[in-house]
Amino acid sequence: MKYQFATYGLIALALSACGGGGGGTASGEANTKADIKTDTLNEADGLGSSGQAAGTANLGSAALPNYFQYQPAITVALSDQGQALAAWHVVAPSDQSDTASWAQASSDGKWSSAQPVPEARNIDNLYGMTLRMNTAGNAVLGWVNREQKAPSTEKSGYRATRYIQNKGWEAKVFDAGGGSSASTWGSMNTWDLALLDDNSFTASVILSGFGAYGSSAVLRTSLDGLNSVHFRADGQQAISYYPYAAFKPKSSDGFGLLYQLSNSLIKPGQIDINVRMASVNGSSFLAFPVATYPGLCYTSAHDGGLVAAGTPHTGGVLAALVAKELPNNVASCDTNSLQVSRISTRDSLRVDSIRLSAEDASVPIAPALAVDQSNNALIVWKETTGKAFYDATPSTTRLMWSQSINGGAWTTPASIDLSSLGKLSRDGHISLAMNVGGDAVVSLKLNDKNNNAVWNQVIALGRFNFASGWASWRAVANKHDMSDPQVAINSFGKAIVAYTALPTVRINGKVPDSYSGSPLPYAFAYLF
């Protein structure tokens, strides 16, 4: 699918870099008696009896993963000064008052003691948290807030608090949803929360006042906590999909591409995705169409149907999980497809769209997408031969990737074989971080490769750059009850992977089938 438009003189869009850093203290299991004995199978993969890469830090106790949890229980960021920041979910006697802890690593890799995030409370343990950092190393932590208002009545909303380097966390919490309730599809992975260099932050929100479902807008929260609302859609654009919008502003000046959804006028019953160049100050250019789809699909992990990334040349990449069109204008998400659009506004307004997932496959989890300063893009996703939502039908799950160089065509999708490390599951998120130079790090959780030891899980880690492609993947952790990992990388290529897990000790190169230690997991981080 292509759209071609006349030339416009627009302001260039630059990519906001992710954070990263290196170092760490030894994990808590390093001094157990099991380490005194030499277990050759434990040493074969370099993870030892602790089941962790050397230098992995034990950050502190965490919450036991909810088996219905949709999003990672830990989140990380890494500054160009080499300082790492981690925040993770901590259980409370009642999950209505669950909180978060945090720790920071200095540039030499030494971690601080875990401390409570002052204003993070009432965290809904289903949806996890997300941490976004700007170029100064300041950060915003976002989560879904859940409060019990009356018997059998809950009110959910998006909340955020800021971290300022050398000062710590602000003693206040912000309503990051503009007073609106959080959607039940409130994925932290696909939430467009962004922190600008002036320490204000933005997020797409749904406001009441237009139609049955409200209207989309962009909410900007200033350093002093004042809110301003921009790009509020009219009634025609108020549709029953979430997210209604995705905004990717450049951190330095707040310009970016704003994607908004509307009911299609050309194909009634379908969805138009429109995009415009916009500023957090409220100015924008006219919107133009990206695509028209039968519908957008969510995942069983409550991911939204859109994943966006900004490019440095006034453009972007948008990945959409698209419903299958059935007769009589019906859209079904039993199966879906991964459709990816590259939007360029540098020389002319141009949209190139392509299906990347195989014709016989669906995408069960949100794809991971990133773009570097040279306009090169990488996308990694899972696809399964079964239905998009889990069913009992036997299926094959593949880990796939493709790249687009300097805004050009996507390469033929290729698979990544991790069978030597573990068994790929259709569930579980892919964490991808890329710096401005195109160095990327990817991580995900694998099951036991022989599929006969439910306790024996692995965190797999891969590195990528556009010049040399993929480096060898490796296992950096082998434990039980692990959360999905989260990664970050800074401009100099230093990176971090973090996860929560039970502090198990391996025997014969794997996690034993029984465990009698701490009932609660710990948060771990590995800087490399």
Short mmCIF file of C-alpha atoms in Angstrom, two decimals:
data_model
loop_
_atom_site.label_atom_id
_atom_site.label_comp_id
_atom_site.label_asym_id
_atom_site.label_seq_id
_atom_site.Cartn_x
_atom_site.Cartn_y
_atom_site.Cartn_z
CA MET A 1 0.00 0.00 0.00
CA LYS A 2 1.44 3.39 -0.95
CA TYR A 3 0.38 7.00 -0.68
CA GLN A 4 2.28 9.80 -2.41
CA PHE A 5 1.80 13.49 -1.65
CA ALA A 6 3.22 16.87 -2.58
CA THR A 7 6.40 18.18 -0.97
CA TYR A 8 6.19 19.96 2.37
CA GLY A 9 8.88 21.83 4.29
CA LEU A 10 8.75 20.31 7.72
CA ILE A 11 10.89 20.22 10.82
CA ALA A 12 13.13 17.15 11.15
CA LEU A 13 12.28 14.53 13.72
CA ALA A 14 15.16 13.01 15.67
CA LEU A 15 15.20 9.74 17.53
CA SER A 16 15.18 9.78 21.31
CA ALA A 17 17.85 7.38 22.54
CA CYS A 18 17.26 4.66 25.11
CA GLY A 19 19.48 4.41 28.21
CA GLY A 20 22.14 1.73 29.13
CA GLY A 21 25.22 1.12 31.48
CA GLY A 22 27.54 -1.51 32.95
CA GLY A 23 28.64 -3.21 36.13
CA GLY A 24 26.95 -4.72 39.17
CA THR A 25 27.41 -6.49 42.45
CA ALA A 26 27.30 -10.25 42.80
CA SER A 27 23.91 -11.92 43.13
CA GLY A 28 22.67 -13.14 46.50
CA GLU A 29 23.24 -16.83 45.76
CA ALA A 30 27.00 -16.50 45.19
CA ASN A 31 27.92 -17.43 48.76
CA THR A 32 25.72 -20.50 49.17
CA LYS A 33 27.30 -23.85 50.07
CA ALA A 34 26.33 -25.19 46.66
CA ASP A 35 28.90 -22.86 45.13
CA ILE A 36 31.72 -24.48 47.06
CA LYS A 37 31.30 -27.71 45.11
CA THR A 38 32.24 -27.87 41.46
CA ASP A 39 29.32 -28.86 39.26
CA THR A 40 30.62 -29.26 35.72
CA LEU A 41 27.13 -28.99 34.20
CA ASN A 42 26.56 -25.75 36.10
CA GLU A 43 29.78 -24.32 34.70
CA ALA A 44 29.22 -25.47 31.12
CA ASP A 45 27.10 -22.45 30.14
CA GLY A 46 29.01 -19.98 32.34
CA LEU A 47 26.06 -19.32 34.64
CA GLY A 48 27.33 -21.31 37.62
CA SER A 49 25.16 -22.62 40.42
CA SER A 50 23.37 -19.27 40.78
CA GLY A 51 22.16 -19.56 37.19
CA GLN A 52 23.21 -16.00 36.36
CA ALA A 53 25.85 -14.21 34.32
CA ALA A 54 28.85 -13.14 36.41
CA GLY A 55 28.31 -9.65 37.84
CA THR A 56 24.53 -9.91 38.06
CA ALA A 57 23.26 -7.71 40.91
CA ASN A 58 20.56 -8.71 43.41
CA LEU A 59 18.62 -5.46 43.82
CA GLY A 60 16.13 -6.55 46.49
CA SER A 61 12.89 -8.40 47.09
CA ALA A 62 10.06 -8.08 44.59
CA ALA A 63 6.46 -9.20 44.10
CA LEU A 64 5.59 -12.76 43.18
CA PRO A 65 4.45 -12.60 39.55
CA ASN A 66 0.70 -12.72 39.10
CA TYR A 67 -0.01 -15.64 36.79
CA PHE A 68 -2.44 -13.40 34.96
CA GLN A 69 0.12 -10.57 34.79
CA TYR A 70 0.21 -9.03 31.34
CA GLN A 71 3.27 -6.79 31.57
CA PRO A 72 6.83 -7.04 32.98
CA ALA A 73 7.23 -6.58 36.74
CA ILE A 74 10.43 -4.52 36.37
CA THR A 75 11.51 -1.60 34.21
CA VAL A 76 14.96 -0.07 33.53
CA ALA A 77 16.67 2.89 31.87
CA LEU A 78 20.32 3.85 31.28
CA SER A 79 21.83 7.29 30.82
CA ASP A 80 24.72 8.32 28.59
CA GLN A 81 26.59 9.10 31.80
CA GLY A 82 26.48 5.34 32.52
CA GLN A 83 23.99 5.50 35.39
CA ALA A 84 21.34 2.79 35.43
CA LEU A 85 17.91 3.20 37.00
CA ALA A 86 15.62 0.28 37.86
CA ALA A 87 12.13 0.17 39.38
CA TRP A 88 10.12 -2.93 40.19
CA HIS A 89 6.81 -3.99 41.68
CA VAL A 90 6.75 -4.84 45.39
CA VAL A 91 3.95 -6.84 46.97
CA ALA A 92 1.90 -5.52 49.90
CA PRO A 93 -0.56 -7.30 52.22
CA SER A 94 -3.32 -6.17 49.89
CA ASP A 95 -2.72 -5.76 46.17
CA GLN A 96 -4.76 -2.58 46.37
CA SER A 97 -1.73 -0.91 47.96
CA ASP A 98 1.15 -2.57 46.11
CA THR A 99 4.13 -0.26 45.75
CA ALA A 100 7.46 -0.05 43.91
CA SER A 101 11.11 -0.09 44.87
CA TRP A 102 14.01 1.42 42.98
CA ALA A 103 17.79 1.36 42.86
CA GLN A 104 20.44 3.20 40.86
CA ALA A 105 23.84 2.06 39.60
CA SER A 106 26.69 4.53 39.38
CA SER A 107 28.80 4.80 36.26
CA ASP A 108 31.23 2.23 37.73
CA GLY A 109 28.41 -0.29 38.15
CA LYS A 110 27.85 -0.09 41.91
CA TRP A 111 24.19 -0.31 42.87
CA SER A 112 22.54 1.64 45.68
CA SER A 113 20.37 -0.11 48.24
CA ALA A 114 16.75 -0.66 47.27
CA GLN A 115 14.34 2.03 48.50
CA PRO A 116 10.61 2.66 48.05
CA VAL A 117 9.52 4.96 45.24
CA PRO A 118 7.82 7.60 47.45
CA GLU A 119 4.62 8.17 45.48
CA ALA A 120 4.18 4.82 43.73
CA ARG A 121 1.23 3.11 45.37
CA ASN A 122 -1.98 1.28 44.47
CA ILE A 123 -0.13 -0.29 41.54
CA ASP A 124 -2.24 -2.71 39.54
CA ASN A 125 -0.02 -5.78 39.43
CA LEU A 126 -1.57 -6.95 36.16
CA TYR A 127 -0.11 -4.17 34.05
CA GLY A 128 3.42 -3.57 35.34
CA MET A 129 5.25 -0.25 35.04
CA THR A 130 7.24 1.68 32.46
CA LEU A 131 10.28 3.94 32.86
CA ARG A 132 11.21 6.58 30.26
CA MET A 133 14.44 8.64 30.41
CA ASN A 134 15.50 11.84 28.63
CA THR A 135 18.98 12.85 27.47
CA ALA A 136 19.81 14.45 30.83
CA GLY A 137 19.24 11.15 32.63
CA ASN A 138 16.00 12.27 34.30
CA ALA A 139 13.12 9.81 34.16
CA VAL A 140 9.37 9.37 34.49
CA LEU A 141 7.83 6.21 35.95
CA GLY A 142 4.30 5.33 34.84
CA TRP A 143 1.83 2.72 36.06
CA VAL A 144 -1.84 1.81 36.20
CA ASN A 145 -3.36 2.90 39.51
CA ARG A 146 -6.18 0.86 41.06
CA GLU A 147 -8.22 2.07 44.01
CA GLN A 148 -11.09 0.35 45.79
CA LYS A 149 -13.83 2.99 45.96
CA ALA A 150 -16.81 1.01 47.18
CA PRO A 151 -17.72 -2.65 47.64
CA SER A 152 -16.97 -4.42 44.35
CA THR A 153 -16.18 -1.08 42.69
CA GLU A 154 -12.75 -0.17 41.36
CA LYS A 155 -11.44 2.93 39.66
CA SER A 156 -8.30 2.68 37.54
CA GLY A 157 -6.20 5.45 36.07
CA TYR A 158 -2.75 6.21 34.70
CA ARG A 159 -0.26 7.70 37.17
CA ALA A 160 3.31 8.96 36.87
CA THR A 161 6.09 10.34 39.05
CA ARG A 162 9.43 11.88 38.05
CA TYR A 163 13.03 11.17 38.95
CA ILE A 164 15.56 14.02 38.73
CA GLN A 165 19.28 13.20 38.68
CA ASN A 166 21.11 14.11 41.91
CA LYS A 167 17.78 14.96 43.58
CA GLY A 168 15.78 11.74 43.54
CA TRP A 169 12.05 11.18 43.14
CA GLU A 170 9.66 14.08 43.37
CA ALA A 171 7.30 13.90 46.34
CA LYS A 172 4.17 14.01 44.18
CA VAL A 173 2.26 11.82 41.78
CA PHE A 174 0.64 13.03 38.56
CA ASP A 175 -2.56 11.98 36.85
CA ALA A 176 -1.13 10.91 33.48
CA GLY A 177 -4.57 10.14 32.07
CA GLY A 178 -6.19 13.55 32.34
CA GLY A 179 -8.83 12.27 34.73
CA SER A 180 -9.82 9.39 32.48
CA SER A 181 -10.02 5.78 33.60
CA ALA A 182 -7.34 3.36 32.48
CA SER A 183 -8.36 1.06 29.66
CA THR A 184 -8.47 -2.65 30.41
CA TRP A 185 -6.06 -2.84 27.48
CA GLY A 186 -3.63 -0.61 29.36
CA SER A 187 -0.38 -2.10 28.13
CA MET A 188 2.78 -0.52 29.49
CA ASN A 189 4.71 -1.89 26.50
CA THR A 190 2.61 0.05 24.00
CA TRP A 191 1.85 3.15 26.12
CA ASP A 192 3.28 6.27 24.45
CA LEU A 193 4.42 7.97 27.68
CA ALA A 194 7.41 10.21 26.80
CA LEU A 195 9.72 12.49 28.82
CA LEU A 196 11.06 15.61 27.09
CA ASP A 197 14.34 17.37 27.82
CA ASP A 198 12.51 20.14 29.68
CA ASN A 199 11.26 17.37 32.03
CA SER A 200 7.64 17.73 30.98
CA PHE A 201 6.02 14.50 29.86
CA THR A 202 3.32 13.59 27.36
CA ALA A 203 0.87 10.75 26.89
CA SER A 204 -2.16 10.02 24.74
CA VAL A 205 -5.37 10.12 26.76
CA ILE A 206 -9.11 9.63 26.32
CA LEU A 207 -11.27 12.54 27.48
CA SER A 208 -15.02 12.61 27.91
CA GLY A 209 -17.25 14.98 26.01
CA PHE A 210 -17.54 13.60 22.49
CA GLY A 211 -19.54 10.51 21.61
CA ALA A 212 -20.06 7.38 23.67
CA TYR A 213 -16.36 6.59 23.96
CA GLY A 214 -14.83 10.00 24.55
CA SER A 215 -12.18 11.59 22.35
CA SER A 216 -8.45 11.19 21.97
CA ALA A 217 -6.01 13.94 22.90
CA VAL A 218 -2.40 14.48 23.98
CA LEU A 219 -1.85 15.52 27.59
CA ARG A 220 1.32 17.40 28.49
CA THR A 221 2.34 17.71 32.15
CA SER A 222 4.85 20.47 32.86
CA LEU A 223 7.64 20.45 35.45
CA ASP A 224 5.37 22.26 37.92
CA GLY A 225 2.56 19.78 37.37
CA LEU A 226 0.30 21.90 35.16
CA ASN A 227 -1.62 20.03 32.45
CA SER A 228 -2.31 21.21 28.91
CA VAL A 229 -4.47 19.32 26.40
CA HIS A 230 -3.70 19.31 22.68
CA PHE A 231 -5.06 17.73 19.48
CA ARG A 232 -8.42 16.80 20.94
CA ALA A 233 -10.27 14.81 18.31
CA ASP A 234 -13.83 15.66 17.34
CA GLY A 235 -16.81 13.31 17.54
CA GLN A 236 -16.03 11.70 14.18
CA GLN A 237 -12.70 10.49 15.55
CA ALA A 238 -14.16 9.11 18.79
CA ILE A 239 -14.13 5.37 18.17
CA SER A 240 -14.22 2.31 20.38
CA TYR A 241 -10.56 1.36 20.07
CA TYR A 242 -7.62 1.73 22.40
CA PRO A 243 -5.17 3.27 22.00
CA TYR A 244 -7.02 5.98 20.14
CA ALA A 245 -3.69 7.64 19.38
CA ALA A 246 0.08 7.23 19.48
CA PHE A 247 2.45 10.19 19.79
CA LYS A 248 6.24 10.01 19.40
CA PRO A 249 7.72 13.46 20.18
CA LYS A 250 11.41 14.20 19.86
CA SER A 251 12.75 14.81 23.38
CA SER A 252 14.76 17.90 22.46
CA ASP A 253 12.01 20.03 20.89
CA GLY A 254 8.77 18.09 21.27
CA PHE A 255 8.07 17.58 17.56
CA GLY A 256 6.87 14.19 16.38
CA LEU A 257 4.30 12.20 14.48
CA LEU A 258 0.84 11.92 16.04
CA TYR A 259 -1.24 8.95 14.89
CA GLN A 260 -5.00 9.11 15.44
CA LEU A 261 -7.76 6.67 14.56
CA SER A 262 -11.15 7.44 13.07
CA ASN A 263 -14.13 5.62 11.63
CA SER A 264 -13.52 5.30 7.91
CA LEU A 265 -15.68 7.46 5.64
CA ILE A 266 -14.53 5.64 2.51
CA LYS A 267 -14.98 2.14 3.93
CA PRO A 268 -17.73 2.36 6.58
CA GLY A 269 -17.18 -0.03 9.45
CA GLN A 270 -13.39 0.02 9.04
CA ILE A 271 -10.70 2.16 10.66
CA ASP A 272 -8.60 4.95 9.16
CA ILE A 273 -5.18 5.62 10.67
CA ASN A 274 -4.18 9.25 10.09
CA VAL A 275 -0.94 10.97 10.99
CA ARG A 276 0.23 14.55 11.34
CA MET A 277 3.44 16.33 12.26
CA ALA A 278 2.73 17.90 15.64
CA SER A 279 4.39 19.77 18.51
CA VAL A 280 3.78 19.38 22.23
CA ASN A 281 3.07 23.12 22.22
CA GLY A 282 -0.12 22.43 20.25
CA SER A 283 0.83 23.37 16.68
CA SER A 284 0.56 20.84 13.86
CA PHE A 285 0.38 20.31 10.12
CA LEU A 286 -2.60 18.83 8.32
CA ALA A 287 -3.23 15.14 8.85
CA PHE A 288 -2.76 12.64 6.02
CA PRO A 289 -3.79 8.97 5.75
CA VAL A 290 -1.53 6.05 6.64
CA ALA A 291 -3.83 3.07 6.09
CA THR A 292 -7.37 1.76 6.31
CA TYR A 293 -7.85 -1.56 8.10
CA PRO A 294 -10.82 -3.82 8.96
CA GLY A 295 -9.88 -3.42 12.62
CA LEU A 296 -7.00 -3.44 15.11
CA CYS A 297 -6.32 -6.37 17.41
CA TYR A 298 -5.19 -6.52 21.00
CA THR A 299 -3.23 -9.43 22.39
CA SER A 300 -3.92 -11.79 25.26
CA ALA A 301 -1.27 -9.79 27.16
CA HIS A 302 -3.42 -6.65 26.76
CA ASP A 303 -1.05 -5.00 24.29
CA GLY A 304 -2.59 -2.27 22.16
CA GLY A 305 -2.82 -2.72 18.41
CA LEU A 306 -0.27 -0.01 17.53
CA VAL A 307 3.51 0.23 18.12
CA ALA A 308 5.25 3.37 16.87
CA ALA A 309 8.84 4.58 16.58
CA GLY A 310 10.15 7.98 15.47
CA THR A 311 12.83 8.64 12.86
CA PRO A 312 15.31 11.55 12.67
CA HIS A 313 14.03 12.79 9.31
CA THR A 314 10.49 13.91 10.12
CA GLY A 315 9.05 10.45 9.78
CA GLY A 316 8.23 7.30 11.61
CA VAL A 317 7.51 3.60 11.58
CA LEU A 318 4.13 2.25 12.66
CA ALA A 319 3.43 -1.44 13.31
CA ALA A 320 -0.21 -2.52 13.49
CA LEU A 321 -1.84 -5.81 14.46
CA VAL A 322 -4.63 -5.96 11.91
CA ALA A 323 -7.83 -8.01 12.11
CA LYS A 324 -8.84 -10.40 9.35
CA GLU A 325 -11.63 -9.13 7.14
CA LEU A 326 -14.60 -11.51 6.92
CA PRO A 327 -17.73 -11.31 4.74
CA ASN A 328 -20.38 -8.68 5.50
CA ASN A 329 -17.77 -6.17 6.68
CA VAL A 330 -16.93 -8.19 9.80
CA ALA A 331 -13.45 -8.04 11.36
CA SER A 332 -12.09 -10.99 13.35
CA CYS A 333 -9.06 -11.09 15.67
CA ASP A 334 -9.01 -14.89 15.89
CA THR A 335 -6.20 -14.46 13.38
CA ASN A 336 -4.32 -11.25 12.64
CA SER A 337 -1.48 -9.89 10.53
CA LEU A 338 1.51 -7.65 11.23
CA GLN A 339 1.30 -4.63 8.92
CA VAL A 340 4.18 -2.14 9.03
CA SER A 341 4.18 1.36 7.54
CA ARG A 342 7.15 3.68 6.95
CA ILE A 343 6.13 7.33 6.91
CA SER A 344 8.51 9.83 5.30
CA THR A 345 8.03 13.60 5.11
CA ARG A 346 11.60 14.62 4.28
CA ASP A 347 11.27 15.18 0.52
CA SER A 348 7.58 14.38 0.06
CA LEU A 349 4.77 12.90 2.08
CA ARG A 350 5.10 9.19 1.43
CA VAL A 351 3.70 6.07 3.10
CA ASP A 352 4.88 2.55 2.27
CA SER A 353 3.01 -0.32 3.94
CA ILE A 354 3.72 -4.04 3.89
CA ARG A 355 2.62 -7.22 5.64
CA LEU A 356 5.60 -8.82 7.43
CA SER A 357 3.97 -11.78 9.17
CA ALA A 358 3.50 -14.98 7.17
CA GLU A 359 0.17 -15.62 5.47
CA ASP A 360 -0.45 -18.71 7.61
CA ALA A 361 0.54 -17.07 10.90
CA SER A 362 -0.81 -14.70 13.55
CA VAL A 363 1.08 -12.45 15.97
CA PRO A 364 0.25 -13.33 19.62
CA ILE A 365 2.20 -10.51 21.32
CA ALA A 366 3.10 -6.91 20.46
CA PRO A 367 6.14 -6.61 18.16
CA ALA A 368 9.30 -4.77 19.29
CA LEU A 369 10.35 -1.86 17.05
CA ALA A 370 13.22 0.66 17.05
CA VAL A 371 14.85 3.21 14.70
CA ASP A 372 18.36 4.73 14.81
CA GLN A 373 19.69 8.19 13.91
CA SER A 374 20.42 7.13 10.31
CA ASN A 375 16.77 6.18 9.72
CA ASN A 376 17.48 2.43 9.91
CA ALA A 377 14.70 0.37 11.51
CA LEU A 378 14.63 -3.05 13.19
CA ILE A 379 11.52 -5.02 14.09
CA VAL A 380 11.36 -8.32 16.02
CA TRP A 381 8.17 -10.28 16.57
CA LYS A 382 6.70 -13.68 17.39
CA GLU A 383 4.34 -15.40 15.01
CA THR A 384 2.37 -18.59 15.52
CA THR A 385 0.62 -20.93 13.15
CA GLY A 386 -2.31 -21.09 15.58
CA LYS A 387 -4.83 -18.44 16.50
CA ALA A 388 -3.75 -15.05 17.79
CA PHE A 389 -5.36 -15.80 21.18
CA TYR A 390 -4.37 -19.04 22.85
CA ASP A 391 -6.33 -22.20 22.11
CA ALA A 392 -5.63 -25.91 22.47
CA THR A 393 -4.75 -26.42 18.81
CA PRO A 394 -1.09 -27.47 18.41
CA SER A 395 0.90 -24.67 16.82
CA THR A 396 4.43 -23.61 15.98
CA THR A 397 5.83 -20.33 17.29
CA ARG A 398 8.71 -18.57 15.50
CA LEU A 399 10.86 -15.58 16.48
CA MET A 400 11.16 -13.35 13.41
CA TRP A 401 12.97 -10.17 12.40
CA SER A 402 13.35 -7.73 9.52
CA GLN A 403 15.23 -4.48 8.90
CA SER A 404 14.78 -1.39 6.76
CA ILE A 405 17.90 0.61 5.82
CA ASN A 406 17.65 4.39 5.50
CA GLY A 407 13.91 4.33 5.01
CA GLY A 408 14.07 1.68 2.28
CA ALA A 409 12.27 -1.59 1.75
CA TRP A 410 12.04 -4.18 4.51
CA THR A 411 14.21 -7.27 4.14
CA THR A 412 12.55 -10.65 3.74
CA PRO A 413 11.50 -11.76 7.25
CA ALA A 414 13.91 -14.30 8.72
CA SER A 415 13.69 -16.50 11.81
CA ILE A 416 15.99 -16.50 14.85
CA ASP A 417 16.74 -20.01 16.10
CA LEU A 418 17.09 -20.14 19.89
CA SER A 419 16.44 -23.87 20.28
CA SER A 420 19.92 -24.47 21.75
CA LEU A 421 19.00 -22.16 24.66
CA GLY A 422 15.36 -23.01 25.28
CA LYS A 423 11.87 -23.41 23.87
CA LEU A 424 10.14 -20.34 22.47
CA SER A 425 6.72 -19.65 23.97
CA ARG A 426 3.90 -17.80 22.25
CA ASP A 427 3.49 -15.83 25.49
CA GLY A 428 5.97 -13.38 26.93
CA HIS A 429 7.13 -10.03 25.59
CA ILE A 430 10.21 -9.17 23.55
CA SER A 431 12.25 -6.31 24.96
CA LEU A 432 14.22 -4.28 22.38
CA ALA A 433 16.33 -1.17 22.93
CA MET A 434 18.43 0.68 20.33
CA ASN A 435 20.76 3.67 20.56
CA VAL A 436 21.24 6.47 18.03
CA GLY A 437 24.13 4.60 16.38
CA GLY A 438 22.05 1.51 15.59
CA ASP A 439 23.44 -0.77 18.31
CA ALA A 440 20.57 -2.81 19.72
CA VAL A 441 19.98 -5.33 22.48
CA VAL A 442 17.06 -7.79 22.55
CA SER A 443 15.93 -10.12 25.32
CA LEU A 444 13.09 -12.54 26.03
CA LYS A 445 12.21 -15.46 28.29
CA LEU A 446 12.40 -19.08 27.07
CA ASN A 447 11.02 -22.28 28.53
CA ASP A 448 12.98 -25.48 29.14
CA LYS A 449 14.30 -26.64 25.77
CA ASN A 450 13.18 -30.21 26.36
CA ASN A 451 9.77 -28.97 27.50
CA ASN A 452 9.84 -31.32 30.49
CA ALA A 453 10.87 -29.07 33.38
CA VAL A 454 8.42 -26.25 34.02
CA TRP A 455 10.76 -24.64 36.54
CA ASN A 456 13.71 -24.42 34.17
CA GLN A 457 13.37 -21.02 32.45
CA VAL A 458 16.03 -19.02 30.61
CA ILE A 459 16.57 -15.32 29.83
CA ALA A 460 18.07 -15.12 26.33
CA LEU A 461 20.00 -12.05 25.18
CA GLY A 462 21.07 -10.97 21.69
CA ARG A 463 22.95 -7.97 20.28
CA PHE A 464 22.49 -6.44 16.85
CA ASN A 465 23.79 -3.63 14.67
CA PHE A 466 23.03 -2.74 11.08
CA ALA A 467 26.65 -3.12 9.95
CA SER A 468 27.26 -6.71 11.11
CA GLY A 469 23.81 -8.08 11.95
CA TRP A 470 23.21 -10.40 14.90
CA ALA A 471 25.90 -11.45 17.35
CA SER A 472 25.56 -14.87 18.97
CA TRP A 473 22.65 -15.13 21.36
CA ARG A 474 23.40 -16.34 24.89
CA ALA A 475 21.66 -17.23 28.12
CA VAL A 476 22.22 -14.71 30.93
CA ALA A 477 19.92 -16.29 33.52
CA ASN A 478 18.44 -19.71 34.29
CA LYS A 479 15.93 -19.55 37.14
CA HIS A 480 12.26 -20.09 37.98
CA ASP A 481 9.23 -17.80 38.19
CA MET A 482 11.00 -15.23 36.07
CA SER A 483 9.31 -12.13 34.77
CA ASP A 484 9.76 -11.02 31.19
CA PRO A 485 13.13 -9.22 30.95
CA GLN A 486 13.56 -5.54 30.21
CA VAL A 487 16.58 -4.00 28.44
CA ALA A 488 18.10 -0.56 27.85
CA ILE A 489 21.20 0.70 26.02
CA ASN A 490 22.98 4.05 25.94
CA SER A 491 24.71 5.96 23.15
CA PHE A 492 28.05 4.29 23.92
CA GLY A 493 26.70 0.74 23.65
CA LYS A 494 26.58 -0.05 27.36
CA ALA A 495 23.46 -2.02 28.17
CA ILE A 496 21.40 -3.57 30.95
CA VAL A 497 18.95 -6.44 31.25
CA ALA A 498 16.72 -6.79 34.33
CA TYR A 499 14.15 -9.32 35.51
CA THR A 500 12.61 -10.77 38.66
CA ALA A 501 13.02 -14.43 39.69
CA LEU A 502 13.10 -16.80 42.64
CA PRO A 503 16.62 -17.15 44.12
CA THR A 504 17.01 -20.77 43.08
CA VAL A 505 20.31 -22.68 43.03
CA ARG A 506 20.98 -24.94 40.05
CA ILE A 507 21.86 -28.62 40.17
CA ASN A 508 23.38 -30.37 37.16
CA GLY A 509 23.04 -27.28 34.98
CA LYS A 510 19.35 -26.58 35.54
CA VAL A 511 16.83 -25.43 38.11
CA PRO A 512 15.58 -28.35 40.24
CA ASP A 513 11.91 -29.31 40.18
CA SER A 514 11.41 -28.44 43.85
CA TYR A 515 12.23 -25.32 45.83
CA SER A 516 11.99 -24.55 49.57
CA GLY A 517 13.59 -21.10 49.79
CA SER A 518 12.14 -17.58 49.84
CA PRO A 519 8.52 -17.49 48.64
CA LEU A 520 9.14 -14.12 47.07
CA PRO A 521 11.35 -13.39 44.07
CA TYR A 522 14.13 -10.83 43.84
CA ALA A 523 14.87 -8.16 41.28
CA PHE A 524 18.10 -8.76 39.34
CA ALA A 525 20.08 -6.61 36.92
CA TYR A 526 23.02 -7.42 34.65
CA LEU A 527 25.10 -4.60 33.18
CA PHE A 528 27.29 -5.39 30.18
#
